[in-house]
Tab-separated table of C-alpha atoms and ligand atoms in Angstrom:
chain	number	residue	atom	x	y	z
A	1	MET	CA	-22.480	-12.383	38.861
A	2	LEU	CA	-19.551	-11.964	41.270
A	3	PRO	CA	-20.318	-12.312	45.001
A	4	ALA	CA	-20.653	-8.938	46.753
A	5	PHE	CA	-17.487	-7.823	48.561
A	6	ARG	CA	-18.254	-7.522	52.271
A	7	VAL	CA	-16.288	-4.677	53.771
A	8	PRO	CA	-14.521	-6.049	56.862
A	9	LYS	CA	-15.029	-4.219	60.149
A	10	ILE	CA	-11.658	-4.134	61.866
A	11	ILE	CA	-10.173	-3.566	65.301
A	12	LEU	CA	-6.409	-3.161	65.031
A	13	ASP	CA	-4.510	-4.135	68.178
A	14	THR	CA	-1.066	-2.583	67.901
A	15	ASP	CA	2.108	-1.370	69.661
A	16	PRO	CA	3.609	1.158	67.224
A	17	GLY	CA	6.512	0.372	66.242
A	18	GLY	CA	7.826	1.287	62.760
A	19	ASP	CA	6.256	-1.712	61.040
A	20	ASP	CA	2.977	-1.185	62.930
A	21	ILE	CA	2.927	2.364	61.562
A	22	PHE	CA	3.320	1.172	57.980
A	23	ALA	CA	0.504	-1.339	58.575
A	24	LEU	CA	-1.735	1.359	60.036
A	25	PHE	CA	-1.130	3.620	57.027
A	26	TRP	CA	-1.969	0.737	54.704
A	27	LEU	CA	-5.176	0.098	56.608
A	28	GLN	CA	-6.099	3.781	56.443
A	29	SER	CA	-5.671	3.697	52.673
A	30	LEU	CA	-7.971	0.668	52.478
A	31	VAL	CA	-10.553	2.467	54.629
A	32	LYS	CA	-10.406	5.527	52.393
A	33	GLN	CA	-10.884	3.302	49.357
A	34	ARG	CA	-13.926	1.798	51.139
A	35	PHE	CA	-12.422	-1.678	51.323
A	36	ALA	CA	-12.401	-1.663	55.129
A	37	GLU	CA	-14.057	-0.072	58.127
A	38	LEU	CA	-11.830	0.750	61.091
A	39	ILE	CA	-13.837	0.352	64.292
A	40	ALA	CA	-11.048	1.128	66.779
A	41	VAL	CA	-7.320	0.988	67.341
A	42	THR	CA	-6.514	-0.742	70.621
A	43	THR	CA	-2.964	-0.013	71.660
A	44	VAL	CA	-0.791	-2.061	73.990
A	45	GLY	CA	2.721	-1.952	75.420
A	46	GLY	CA	5.410	-3.886	73.592
A	47	ASN	CA	7.782	-2.116	71.263
A	48	VAL	CA	7.550	0.818	73.727
A	49	SER	CA	5.359	1.711	76.727
A	50	THR	CA	1.565	1.919	76.716
A	51	GLU	CA	1.692	5.741	76.886
A	52	LYS	CA	3.952	5.954	73.854
A	53	THR	CA	2.104	3.415	71.705
A	54	PHE	CA	-1.147	5.273	72.452
A	55	SER	CA	0.333	8.635	71.410
A	56	SER	CA	1.845	7.169	68.249
A	57	ALA	CA	-1.423	5.572	67.164
A	58	SER	CA	-3.185	8.898	67.694
A	59	ARG	CA	-0.574	10.802	65.674
A	60	ILE	CA	-0.606	8.262	62.832
A	61	LEU	CA	-4.399	8.335	62.603
A	62	SER	CA	-4.244	12.122	62.275
A	63	LEU	CA	-1.500	11.981	59.685
A	64	GLY	CA	-3.361	9.334	57.675
A	65	GLY	CA	-6.578	11.350	57.811
A	66	LEU	CA	-8.682	9.273	60.242
A	67	PRO	CA	-8.403	11.268	63.502
A	68	ASP	CA	-11.895	10.307	64.697
A	69	VAL	CA	-11.203	6.620	65.182
A	70	GLU	CA	-11.261	5.614	68.872
A	71	VAL	CA	-7.877	4.708	70.388
A	72	GLY	CA	-7.703	2.424	73.424
A	73	ARG	CA	-5.009	2.533	76.087
A	74	GLY	CA	-3.117	-0.654	76.728
A	75	VAL	CA	-3.688	-3.022	79.615
A	76	ALA	CA	-0.604	-3.130	81.826
A	77	ILE	CA	1.431	-6.299	82.067
A	78	ALA	CA	2.604	-7.349	85.537
A	79	GLN	CA	6.305	-7.633	84.739
A	80	SER	CA	7.164	-5.920	81.519
A	81	PRO	CA	10.204	-7.404	79.765
A	82	ASP	CA	12.660	-5.281	77.757
A	83	ASP	CA	10.993	-3.317	74.991
A	84	ALA	CA	12.140	-2.995	71.361
A	85	SER	CA	13.042	0.693	71.363
A	86	HIS	CA	16.506	-0.216	70.061
A	87	ILE	CA	14.737	-1.173	66.798
A	88	HIS	CA	11.872	1.339	66.687
A	89	GLY	CA	13.314	4.396	68.455
A	90	SER	CA	12.692	5.599	72.002
A	91	ASP	CA	9.204	6.841	70.990
A	92	GLY	CA	8.454	3.800	68.807
A	93	MET	CA	8.350	6.031	65.744
A	94	GLY	CA	11.974	6.473	64.760
A	95	ASN	CA	12.448	9.379	67.206
A	96	LEU	CA	10.293	11.469	64.884
A	97	SER	CA	7.376	12.198	67.231
A	98	SER	CA	8.619	15.713	68.004
A	99	GLN	CA	8.279	16.559	64.307
A	100	LEU	CA	4.553	15.721	64.323
A	101	PRO	CA	1.675	17.575	65.977
A	102	ASP	CA	0.674	16.496	69.492
A	103	PRO	CA	-1.689	13.529	69.780
A	104	ILE	CA	-5.341	14.527	69.756
A	105	HIS	CA	-6.555	11.552	71.795
A	106	ASN	CA	-6.237	11.783	75.574
A	107	TYR	CA	-4.459	8.878	77.264
A	108	GLU	CA	-5.825	9.680	80.734
A	109	THR	CA	-9.458	9.646	79.696
A	110	ALA	CA	-9.277	6.935	77.014
A	111	ARG	CA	-11.054	3.633	77.507
A	112	PHE	CA	-8.861	0.601	78.170
A	113	SER	CA	-8.264	-1.572	75.140
A	114	ASP	CA	-9.760	-4.732	76.678
A	115	ASP	CA	-12.991	-2.863	77.477
A	116	ILE	CA	-13.230	-1.628	73.895
A	117	LEU	CA	-12.743	-5.168	72.603
A	118	ILE	CA	-15.447	-6.512	74.936
A	119	ASP	CA	-17.869	-3.724	74.145
A	120	ARG	CA	-17.471	-3.817	70.364
A	121	LEU	CA	-17.400	-7.614	70.020
A	122	ASN	CA	-20.530	-7.938	72.164
A	123	ALA	CA	-22.309	-5.231	70.183
A	124	ILE	CA	-21.954	-7.000	66.814
A	125	PRO	CA	-20.980	-10.631	67.448
A	126	GLY	CA	-19.504	-12.455	64.470
A	127	GLU	CA	-18.844	-9.267	62.520
A	128	ILE	CA	-15.520	-7.841	63.672
A	129	THR	CA	-12.114	-8.970	62.474
A	130	VAL	CA	-9.451	-8.444	65.140
A	131	ILE	CA	-5.980	-7.893	63.734
A	132	ALA	CA	-3.372	-8.295	66.483
A	133	ILE	CA	0.103	-7.093	65.563
A	134	ALA	CA	1.539	-6.765	69.065
A	135	PRO	CA	1.846	-8.697	72.332
A	136	LEU	CA	-1.516	-10.355	73.055
A	137	THR	CA	-2.003	-8.712	76.473
A	138	ASN	CA	-5.206	-6.825	75.555
A	139	LEU	CA	-6.872	-9.788	73.885
A	140	ALA	CA	-6.075	-12.064	76.835
A	141	ALA	CA	-7.295	-9.461	79.328
A	142	ALA	CA	-10.600	-9.237	77.449
A	143	GLU	CA	-10.937	-13.036	77.463
A	144	LYS	CA	-10.165	-13.207	81.206
A	145	LYS	CA	-12.737	-10.530	82.022
A	146	HIS	CA	-15.363	-11.923	79.706
A	147	PRO	CA	-14.692	-15.625	78.913
A	148	GLY	CA	-15.719	-16.518	75.385
A	149	ILE	CA	-15.511	-12.942	74.087
A	150	LEU	CA	-12.778	-13.748	71.548
A	151	ARG	CA	-15.080	-16.285	69.913
A	152	LYS	CA	-17.381	-13.375	69.097
A	153	ALA	CA	-14.850	-12.029	66.619
A	154	LYS	CA	-15.444	-12.934	63.000
A	155	GLU	CA	-11.769	-13.765	62.727
A	156	ILE	CA	-8.564	-13.145	64.687
A	157	ILE	CA	-5.437	-12.537	62.635
A	158	ILE	CA	-2.154	-12.494	64.535
A	159	MET	CA	1.372	-11.435	63.659
A	160	GLY	CA	3.437	-13.613	65.931
A	161	GLY	CA	5.531	-16.692	66.403
A	162	ALA	CA	8.548	-18.332	64.852
A	163	LEU	CA	7.274	-21.728	63.783
A	164	ASN	CA	9.887	-23.356	61.564
A	165	CYS	CA	12.583	-20.747	61.902
A	166	PRO	CA	14.711	-19.036	64.583
A	167	GLY	CA	13.224	-16.288	66.732
A	168	ASN	CA	14.097	-12.608	66.599
A	169	ILE	CA	14.277	-11.854	70.324
A	170	THR	CA	15.770	-15.136	71.551
A	171	PRO	CA	17.027	-18.040	69.453
A	172	HIS	CA	13.584	-19.627	69.834
A	173	ALA	CA	11.044	-16.858	70.341
A	174	GLU	CA	9.444	-14.108	68.293
A	175	PHE	CA	9.018	-10.730	70.027
A	176	ASN	CA	5.204	-10.387	70.238
A	177	LEU	CA	4.535	-13.808	71.752
A	178	TRP	CA	7.702	-13.766	73.889
A	179	PHE	CA	6.702	-10.436	75.468
A	180	ASP	CA	3.614	-11.922	77.141
A	181	PRO	CA	3.536	-15.712	76.644
A	182	GLU	CA	0.801	-16.228	79.251
A	183	ALA	CA	-1.452	-13.904	77.254
A	184	ALA	CA	-0.538	-15.714	74.046
A	185	GLU	CA	-1.493	-19.025	75.656
A	186	ILE	CA	-4.957	-17.707	76.511
A	187	VAL	CA	-5.507	-16.483	72.958
A	188	LEU	CA	-4.170	-19.707	71.400
A	189	ASN	CA	-6.688	-21.648	73.486
A	190	SER	CA	-9.587	-19.329	72.653
A	191	ARG	CA	-10.680	-20.736	69.301
A	192	CYS	CA	-9.747	-23.225	66.589
A	193	ASP	CA	-9.459	-20.921	63.576
A	194	LEU	CA	-6.812	-18.351	64.473
A	195	VAL	CA	-4.852	-16.995	61.531
A	196	MET	CA	-1.111	-16.620	62.187
A	197	THR	CA	1.466	-14.823	60.103
A	198	SER	CA	4.802	-15.619	61.712
A	199	LEU	CA	8.452	-14.803	61.115
A	200	ASP	CA	8.504	-17.768	58.723
A	201	ILE	CA	6.992	-15.498	56.085
A	202	THR	CA	7.518	-11.975	57.433
A	203	ARG	CA	11.300	-12.321	57.176
A	204	GLN	CA	10.805	-12.195	53.413
A	205	LEU	CA	9.031	-8.839	53.541
A	206	ILE	CA	11.957	-6.429	53.180
A	207	PHE	CA	10.740	-2.900	52.529
A	208	THR	CA	13.365	-0.759	50.806
A	209	ARG	CA	14.278	2.903	50.479
A	210	GLU	CA	13.324	2.730	46.784
A	211	MET	CA	9.836	1.574	47.723
A	212	ALA	CA	9.444	4.493	50.130
A	213	GLN	CA	10.620	6.884	47.433
A	214	SER	CA	8.175	5.526	44.878
A	215	ILE	CA	5.321	6.063	47.357
A	216	ALA	CA	6.539	9.586	48.101
A	217	GLN	CA	6.667	10.454	44.379
A	218	THR	CA	2.857	10.602	44.205
A	219	ASN	CA	2.857	13.688	46.438
A	220	PRO	CA	6.419	14.535	47.451
A	221	GLN	CA	5.489	17.598	49.509
A	222	SER	CA	2.994	15.845	51.745
A	223	LYS	CA	3.601	15.486	55.490
A	224	LEU	CA	2.968	11.790	55.073
A	225	ALA	CA	5.635	11.361	52.391
A	226	GLN	CA	8.239	13.263	54.387
A	227	PHE	CA	7.473	11.224	57.483
A	228	LEU	CA	7.496	7.872	55.662
A	229	ILE	CA	10.873	8.549	54.084
A	230	LYS	CA	12.431	9.486	57.440
A	231	LEU	CA	10.862	6.559	59.291
A	232	CYS	CA	12.041	4.185	56.587
A	233	GLU	CA	15.609	5.528	56.897
A	234	PHE	CA	15.537	5.075	60.671
A	235	MET	CA	14.157	1.541	60.444
A	236	ILE	CA	16.757	0.557	57.824
A	237	SER	CA	19.549	1.832	60.063
A	238	THR	CA	18.468	-0.263	63.062
A	239	ALA	CA	17.670	-3.289	60.887
A	240	LEU	CA	21.239	-3.171	59.585
A	241	THR	CA	22.710	-2.680	63.065
A	242	TYR	CA	20.790	-5.627	64.506
A	243	ARG	CA	21.113	-7.773	61.365
A	244	GLU	CA	17.410	-8.179	60.902
A	245	THR	CA	17.670	-8.503	57.121
A	246	ASP	CA	20.942	-10.423	56.700
A	247	GLY	CA	22.622	-7.270	55.472
A	248	ALA	CA	20.005	-6.315	52.859
A	249	SER	CA	19.283	-2.586	52.861
A	250	GLY	CA	15.692	-2.493	54.044
A	251	PHE	CA	13.541	-3.351	57.042
A	252	LEU	CA	10.942	-5.987	57.770
A	253	VAL	CA	7.293	-4.959	57.587
A	254	HIS	CA	6.187	-7.943	59.724
A	255	ASP	CA	2.858	-6.494	60.804
A	256	ALA	CA	1.649	-5.689	57.294
A	257	ALA	CA	1.479	-9.427	56.492
A	258	THR	CA	-1.840	-9.609	58.369
A	259	LEU	CA	-3.400	-7.096	55.973
A	260	GLY	CA	-1.842	-8.885	53.015
A	261	TYR	CA	-3.796	-11.963	54.033
A	262	LEU	CA	-7.090	-10.149	54.569
A	263	PHE	CA	-7.139	-7.981	51.468
A	264	TYR	CA	-4.915	-9.880	49.020
A	265	PRO	CA	-5.342	-13.504	50.129
A	266	GLU	CA	-3.750	-14.849	46.944
A	267	THR	CA	-0.354	-13.679	48.231
A	268	ILE	CA	-0.050	-16.214	51.099
A	269	LEU	CA	-0.231	-20.029	51.400
A	270	TRP	CA	-1.526	-21.754	54.539
A	271	LYS	CA	-1.767	-24.982	56.424
A	272	ARG	CA	-3.678	-26.168	59.483
A	273	ALA	CA	-1.754	-26.868	62.684
A	274	LYS	CA	-1.956	-26.978	66.428
A	275	VAL	CA	0.125	-24.079	67.769
A	276	GLN	CA	1.255	-24.040	71.381
A	277	ILE	CA	3.497	-21.737	73.359
A	278	GLU	CA	6.201	-22.445	75.894
A	279	THR	CA	5.570	-20.430	79.070
A	280	ARG	CA	7.971	-22.107	81.490
A	281	GLY	CA	11.208	-23.020	79.708
A	282	GLU	CA	14.346	-21.425	81.077
A	283	TRP	CA	15.787	-20.998	77.572
A	284	THR	CA	12.664	-21.384	75.498
A	285	ARG	CA	10.059	-19.078	77.088
A	286	GLY	CA	7.847	-17.669	74.350
A	287	GLN	CA	8.754	-20.351	71.828
A	288	THR	CA	5.916	-21.380	69.524
A	289	LEU	CA	5.643	-25.058	68.683
A	290	ILE	CA	3.541	-26.554	65.950
A	291	ASP	CA	2.057	-29.989	65.682
A	292	ASP	CA	0.746	-30.841	62.252
A	293	ARG	CA	1.340	-34.603	62.403
A	294	ASN	CA	-2.085	-35.990	63.086
A	295	LEU	CA	-4.772	-33.396	63.361
A	296	ALA	CA	-7.393	-36.034	64.115
A	297	LYS	CA	-5.733	-36.771	67.466
A	298	GLN	CA	-4.589	-33.227	68.195
A	299	PRO	CA	-7.153	-30.831	66.730
A	300	ALA	CA	-5.742	-27.736	65.076
A	301	ASN	CA	-6.304	-24.270	66.503
A	302	ALA	CA	-4.840	-22.212	63.667
A	303	TRP	CA	-4.102	-21.552	60.056
A	304	ILE	CA	-0.376	-20.882	59.798
A	305	ALA	CA	1.223	-19.033	56.890
A	306	THR	CA	3.821	-21.129	55.081
A	307	GLN	CA	4.740	-19.071	52.007
A	308	VAL	CA	4.354	-15.518	50.768
A	309	ASP	CA	4.590	-14.097	47.270
A	310	ALA	CA	6.621	-11.050	48.304
A	311	THR	CA	6.546	-9.435	44.852
A	312	ARG	CA	2.761	-9.465	44.661
A	313	PHE	CA	2.486	-8.486	48.306
A	314	PHE	CA	4.622	-5.381	47.795
A	315	THR	CA	2.894	-4.428	44.555
A	316	ASN	CA	-0.403	-4.144	46.444
A	317	PHE	CA	1.131	-2.566	49.549
A	318	ILE	CA	2.926	0.131	47.571
A	319	GLU	CA	-0.032	0.907	45.295
A	320	ASP	CA	-2.310	1.398	48.306
A	321	LEU	CA	0.215	3.592	50.102
A	322	LYS	CA	0.581	5.694	46.951
A	323	ILE	CA	-3.174	6.264	46.966
A	324	LEU	CA	-3.092	7.377	50.612
A	325	ASN	CA	-0.177	9.706	49.982
A	326	LYS	CA	-1.710	11.191	46.842
A	327	GLY	CA	-4.751	12.361	48.783
A	328	SER	CA	-2.853	13.549	51.829
A	329	GLU	CA	-2.227	17.049	53.104
A	330	LYS	CA	0.786	19.107	51.957
A	331	ILE	CA	3.219	20.667	54.424
B	1	BDR	C1	6.955	-8.041	65.818
B	1	BDR	O1	7.689	-7.472	66.892
B	1	BDR	C2	7.569	-6.078	66.889
B	1	BDR	O2	8.773	-5.465	67.212
B	1	BDR	C3	7.069	-5.710	65.518
B	1	BDR	O3	6.306	-4.523	65.564
B	1	BDR	C4	6.256	-6.900	65.110
B	1	BDR	O4	4.925	-6.789	65.566
B	1	BDR	C5	7.888	-8.833	64.948
B	1	BDR	O5	8.466	-9.857	65.690
B	2	CA	CA1	3.973	-4.652	66.257
């Protein structure tokens, strides 16, 4: 007899962001198929401000059909560096927010993301998987307020870092960990079994216009399909402008790699390593460094992704998005 599949309970920590939005749609499809339970979406500043990432998450949950999921507002960072609105649009959603209904969650009255993390992780220790696809500000704030809280997660899966490859925001640093390196340091020191999907594999995840069209085909008149096609076009245009894909016509769905690992683990290869972050370097702030030489002397803190089977990854991603679109509301 096959072992029973245990439906993971998930908190998604996110800063939408075009690729965050695709990841959140994928997760909503998995929830609707009863492969996952979405406990909360904790938003944070990063790609755009905390107000905007909160509103986007709310809108995307409504569009994907899960409007009742709690959305947390992001913890502020003392000195916010430049955002990534040049890639994701001034609203973080390809400048398409005005074409969607207003957010139904209220930013002013929402709980802060770190409080949600503390509350939920304390309520069911060892049961929640935290998927962090944004700067690690919320997770670090939770750990500072309540030391040891991150060890109460079943697992923490992070999109971040550039381990054996150049960065995407500086020559050495990847955006999420560069944005708040002090927060990243706290999270990297919080446990010894972090799971990290870095640019080393996410640079191979080029989502194309044809993929978006094949998803849309399952229900071409849906609001979701129309939105996905437009967001994809916007993301391809900025990816080409900023040479994110070496000229290939597509954009990188970095954040979706975390879900690839959790739901289709056969698509990614791993190795153990000690991952550290540079917080002081004049030219290297936010750089992630790995030590995998002698793990007996320098114990590892993470599993790092080394290879991805992009074909299999996209087969699963696209099939699940087709299922979400098929069941979604028409215009
Ligand atoms: C990461 O940076 C953000 O812009 C993306 O949403 C992703 O989380 C990739 O470096
Ligand atoms: Ca992100």
